[in-house]
Amino acid sequence: MIMTTPELVPILTKEEIHQKIIDIAGKISCDYAGKDLLLIGILKGAFIFLSDLVRHLSIPAQIDFVRASSYGDTMSSSGTIALPCTVQIDVRNKHILLVEDIVDTGLTLSCLRKYFLLQEPASIKICAFIDKYERREADVQVDYACHTTHEGFLVGYGLDYAENYRGLPGIYHLKM
Ligand code: 5GP
């Protein structure tokens, strides 16, 4: 059997990511000034994005995490969202910002949005590092996105393939 090494095609450098985080954190800081903001990071992919984002906000924010999974070790969504771990903070009357690494079909965020709406937050919006729209199935509005793309399986900056590549400082297109 011939094993091929996956190719990593650069999409965003560390420096470009840094500038995008500064820009989006500025917008969020303006929009949520004076509001009770709760950032909910979606594990595992959003852990790096959320930690950079929160350090560039100029307003206070609480942080919690949910763990959602739909991919396993493959490159396409199973369509079934598992939620093995959810938030500890009471979300009622808080302004929730769901922080996601990448939106693809939108099924994960559509499911999480419905889940949190039942808990009566003051508002709920979506912030994704990457909005990838080619395979969108659910009608979700991405309120804040650092980068928009049509297609491709991306890795790095928290994004994995079978738990590899999360630590890469840039974003790459993984070509098998
Ligand atoms: P959705 O439910 O929107 O289809 O999928 C969202 C989740 O799928 C993301 O949080 C991420 O874990 C995974 N995902 C979707 N597209 C990609 C991609 O291009 N690269 C990686 N590494 N994960 C992806």
mmCIF file of N, CA and C and ligand atoms in Angstrom, residues 42-46 68 70-71 74-75 77 81 100-109 132 135-136 151-156 158-161 166, ligand 1:
data_model
loop_
_atom_site.group_PDB
_atom_site.id
_atom_site.type_symbol
_atom_site.label_atom_id
_atom_site.label_comp_id
_atom_site.label_asym_id
_atom_site.label_seq_id
_atom_site.Cartn_x
_atom_site.Cartn_y
_atom_site.Cartn_z
ATOM 1 N N ILE A 42 -16.772 26.526 22.011
ATOM 2 C CA ILE A 42 -17.181 25.176 21.617
ATOM 3 C C ILE A 42 -15.913 24.335 21.431
ATOM 4 N N LEU A 43 -15.766 23.379 22.344
ATOM 5 C CA LEU A 43 -14.553 22.552 22.360
ATOM 6 C C LEU A 43 -14.638 21.439 21.327
ATOM 7 N N LYS A 44 -13.514 20.935 20.829
ATOM 8 C CA LYS A 44 -12.248 21.435 21.296
ATOM 9 C C LYS A 44 -11.732 22.572 20.409
ATOM 10 N N GLY A 45 -12.187 22.646 19.192
ATOM 11 C CA GLY A 45 -11.547 23.492 18.173
ATOM 12 C C GLY A 45 -11.399 24.961 18.511
ATOM 13 N N ALA A 46 -12.325 25.516 19.339
ATOM 14 C CA ALA A 46 -12.327 26.973 19.560
ATOM 15 C C ALA A 46 -11.397 27.413 20.686
ATOM 16 N N ALA A 68 -18.852 19.871 21.916
ATOM 17 C CA ALA A 68 -19.756 19.339 20.900
ATOM 18 C C ALA A 68 -18.920 18.587 19.887
ATOM 19 N N SER A 70 -19.187 16.253 16.099
ATOM 20 C CA SER A 70 -19.979 15.650 15.018
ATOM 21 C C SER A 70 -19.106 14.952 13.983
ATOM 22 N N TYR A 71 -17.787 15.083 14.080
ATOM 23 C CA TYR A 71 -16.896 14.612 13.018
ATOM 24 C C TYR A 71 -16.158 13.308 13.301
ATOM 25 N N THR A 74 -13.111 11.884 10.911
ATOM 26 C CA THR A 74 -13.326 11.998 9.473
ATOM 27 C C THR A 74 -13.330 13.464 9.054
ATOM 28 N N MET A 75 -13.529 13.713 7.758
ATOM 29 C CA MET A 75 -13.544 15.088 7.247
ATOM 30 C C MET A 75 -14.958 15.571 6.964
ATOM 31 N N SER A 77 -19.181 15.908 8.479
ATOM 32 C CA SER A 77 -20.034 15.833 9.671
ATOM 33 C C SER A 77 -20.910 14.596 9.627
ATOM 34 N N ILE A 81 -25.194 15.572 16.489
ATOM 35 C CA ILE A 81 -24.339 16.358 17.384
ATOM 36 C C ILE A 81 -24.404 15.766 18.791
ATOM 37 N N GLU A 100 -17.029 29.662 17.978
ATOM 38 C CA GLU A 100 -16.784 28.423 17.240
ATOM 39 C C GLU A 100 -15.525 28.576 16.383
ATOM 40 N N ASP A 101 -14.821 27.475 16.137
ATOM 41 C CA ASP A 101 -13.649 27.547 15.265
ATOM 42 C C ASP A 101 -14.059 27.743 13.806
ATOM 43 N N ILE A 102 -14.960 26.865 13.331
ATOM 44 C CA ILE A 102 -15.357 26.934 11.927
ATOM 45 C C ILE A 102 -16.807 26.464 11.796
ATOM 46 N N VAL A 103 -17.570 27.185 10.994
ATOM 47 C CA VAL A 103 -18.953 26.770 10.714
ATOM 48 C C VAL A 103 -18.951 26.145 9.330
ATOM 49 N N ASP A 104 -19.466 24.940 9.249
ATOM 50 C CA ASP A 104 -19.482 24.217 7.980
ATOM 51 C C ASP A 104 -20.939 23.975 7.576
ATOM 52 N N THR A 105 -21.529 22.852 7.938
ATOM 53 C CA THR A 105 -22.949 22.625 7.631
ATOM 54 C C THR A 105 -23.828 23.566 8.457
ATOM 55 N N GLY A 106 -23.328 24.002 9.608
ATOM 56 C CA GLY A 106 -24.115 24.849 10.511
ATOM 57 C C GLY A 106 -24.961 24.036 11.487
ATOM 58 N N LEU A 107 -24.899 22.718 11.376
ATOM 59 C CA LEU A 107 -25.752 21.871 12.226
ATOM 60 C C LEU A 107 -25.379 21.998 13.704
ATOM 61 N N THR A 108 -24.086 22.064 13.993
ATOM 62 C CA THR A 108 -23.649 22.166 15.392
ATOM 63 C C THR A 108 -24.200 23.444 16.025
ATOM 64 N N LEU A 109 -24.024 24.575 15.334
ATOM 65 C CA LEU A 109 -24.463 25.843 15.913
ATOM 66 C C LEU A 109 -25.978 25.967 15.954
ATOM 67 N N LYS A 132 -17.334 28.806 6.646
ATOM 68 C CA LYS A 132 -17.132 28.042 5.393
ATOM 69 C C LYS A 132 -18.513 27.620 4.883
ATOM 70 N N ARG A 135 -21.025 23.841 2.231
ATOM 71 C CA ARG A 135 -21.880 22.700 2.595
ATOM 72 C C ARG A 135 -22.962 23.066 3.608
ATOM 73 N N ARG A 136 -23.319 24.362 3.684
ATOM 74 C CA ARG A 136 -24.269 24.814 4.697
ATOM 75 C C ARG A 136 -25.632 24.114 4.545
ATOM 76 N N GLU A 151 -14.742 26.610 0.503
ATOM 77 C CA GLU A 151 -14.588 25.148 0.630
ATOM 78 C C GLU A 151 -13.225 24.789 1.221
ATOM 79 N N GLY A 152 -13.000 23.478 1.349
ATOM 80 C CA GLY A 152 -11.689 22.963 1.764
ATOM 81 C C GLY A 152 -11.687 22.525 3.212
ATOM 82 N N PHE A 153 -10.873 21.529 3.519
ATOM 83 C CA PHE A 153 -10.734 21.084 4.903
ATOM 84 C C PHE A 153 -9.523 21.785 5.496
ATOM 85 N N LEU A 154 -9.777 22.616 6.517
ATOM 86 C CA LEU A 154 -8.730 23.475 7.079
ATOM 87 C C LEU A 154 -8.230 22.937 8.413
ATOM 88 N N VAL A 155 -6.954 23.148 8.675
ATOM 89 C CA VAL A 155 -6.364 22.732 9.951
ATOM 90 C C VAL A 155 -5.469 23.843 10.489
ATOM 91 N N GLY A 156 -5.119 23.704 11.778
ATOM 92 C CA GLY A 156 -4.239 24.672 12.435
ATOM 93 C C GLY A 156 -5.049 25.635 13.285
ATOM 94 N N GLY A 158 -6.036 25.536 16.304
ATOM 95 C CA GLY A 158 -7.105 24.842 17.040
ATOM 96 C C GLY A 158 -7.838 23.793 16.222
ATOM 97 N N LEU A 159 -7.811 23.938 14.910
ATOM 98 C CA LEU A 159 -8.538 23.001 14.035
ATOM 99 C C LEU A 159 -7.712 21.745 13.791
ATOM 100 N N ASP A 160 -8.355 20.599 13.918
ATOM 101 C CA ASP A 160 -7.609 19.338 13.812
ATOM 102 C C ASP A 160 -8.056 18.485 12.621
ATOM 103 N N TYR A 161 -7.236 17.506 12.346
ATOM 104 C CA TYR A 161 -7.675 16.349 11.569
ATOM 105 C C TYR A 161 -7.242 15.137 12.390
ATOM 106 N N ARG A 166 -3.592 20.784 15.555
ATOM 107 C CA ARG A 166 -4.233 21.881 16.308
ATOM 108 C C ARG A 166 -3.238 22.987 16.673
HETATM 109 P P1 5GP B 1 -20.818 21.884 11.316
HETATM 110 O O1 5GP B 1 -21.780 21.346 12.329
HETATM 111 O O2 5GP B 1 -20.969 23.362 11.052
HETATM 112 O O3 5GP B 1 -20.847 21.075 10.049
HETATM 113 O O4 5GP B 1 -19.386 21.587 11.847
HETATM 114 C C1 5GP B 1 -18.739 22.323 12.801
HETATM 115 C C2 5GP B 1 -17.554 21.556 13.318
HETATM 116 O O5 5GP B 1 -17.038 20.667 12.314
HETATM 117 C C3 5GP B 1 -16.420 22.478 13.650
HETATM 118 O O6 5GP B 1 -16.486 22.897 14.966
HETATM 119 C C4 5GP B 1 -15.214 21.614 13.391
HETATM 120 O O7 5GP B 1 -14.938 20.833 14.538
HETATM 121 C C5 5GP B 1 -15.651 20.688 12.285
HETATM 122 N N1 5GP B 1 -15.205 21.198 10.955
HETATM 123 C C6 5GP B 1 -15.967 21.678 9.962
HETATM 124 N N2 5GP B 1 -15.214 22.040 8.898
HETATM 125 C C7 5GP B 1 -13.944 21.790 9.254
HETATM 126 C C8 5GP B 1 -12.678 21.979 8.592
HETATM 127 O O8 5GP B 1 -12.544 22.484 7.475
HETATM 128 N N3 5GP B 1 -11.590 21.608 9.317
HETATM 129 C C9 5GP B 1 -11.654 21.071 10.562
HETATM 130 N N4 5GP B 1 -10.509 20.749 11.143
HETATM 131 N N5 5GP B 1 -12.814 20.883 11.208
HETATM 132 C C10 5GP B 1 -13.946 21.238 10.559
#
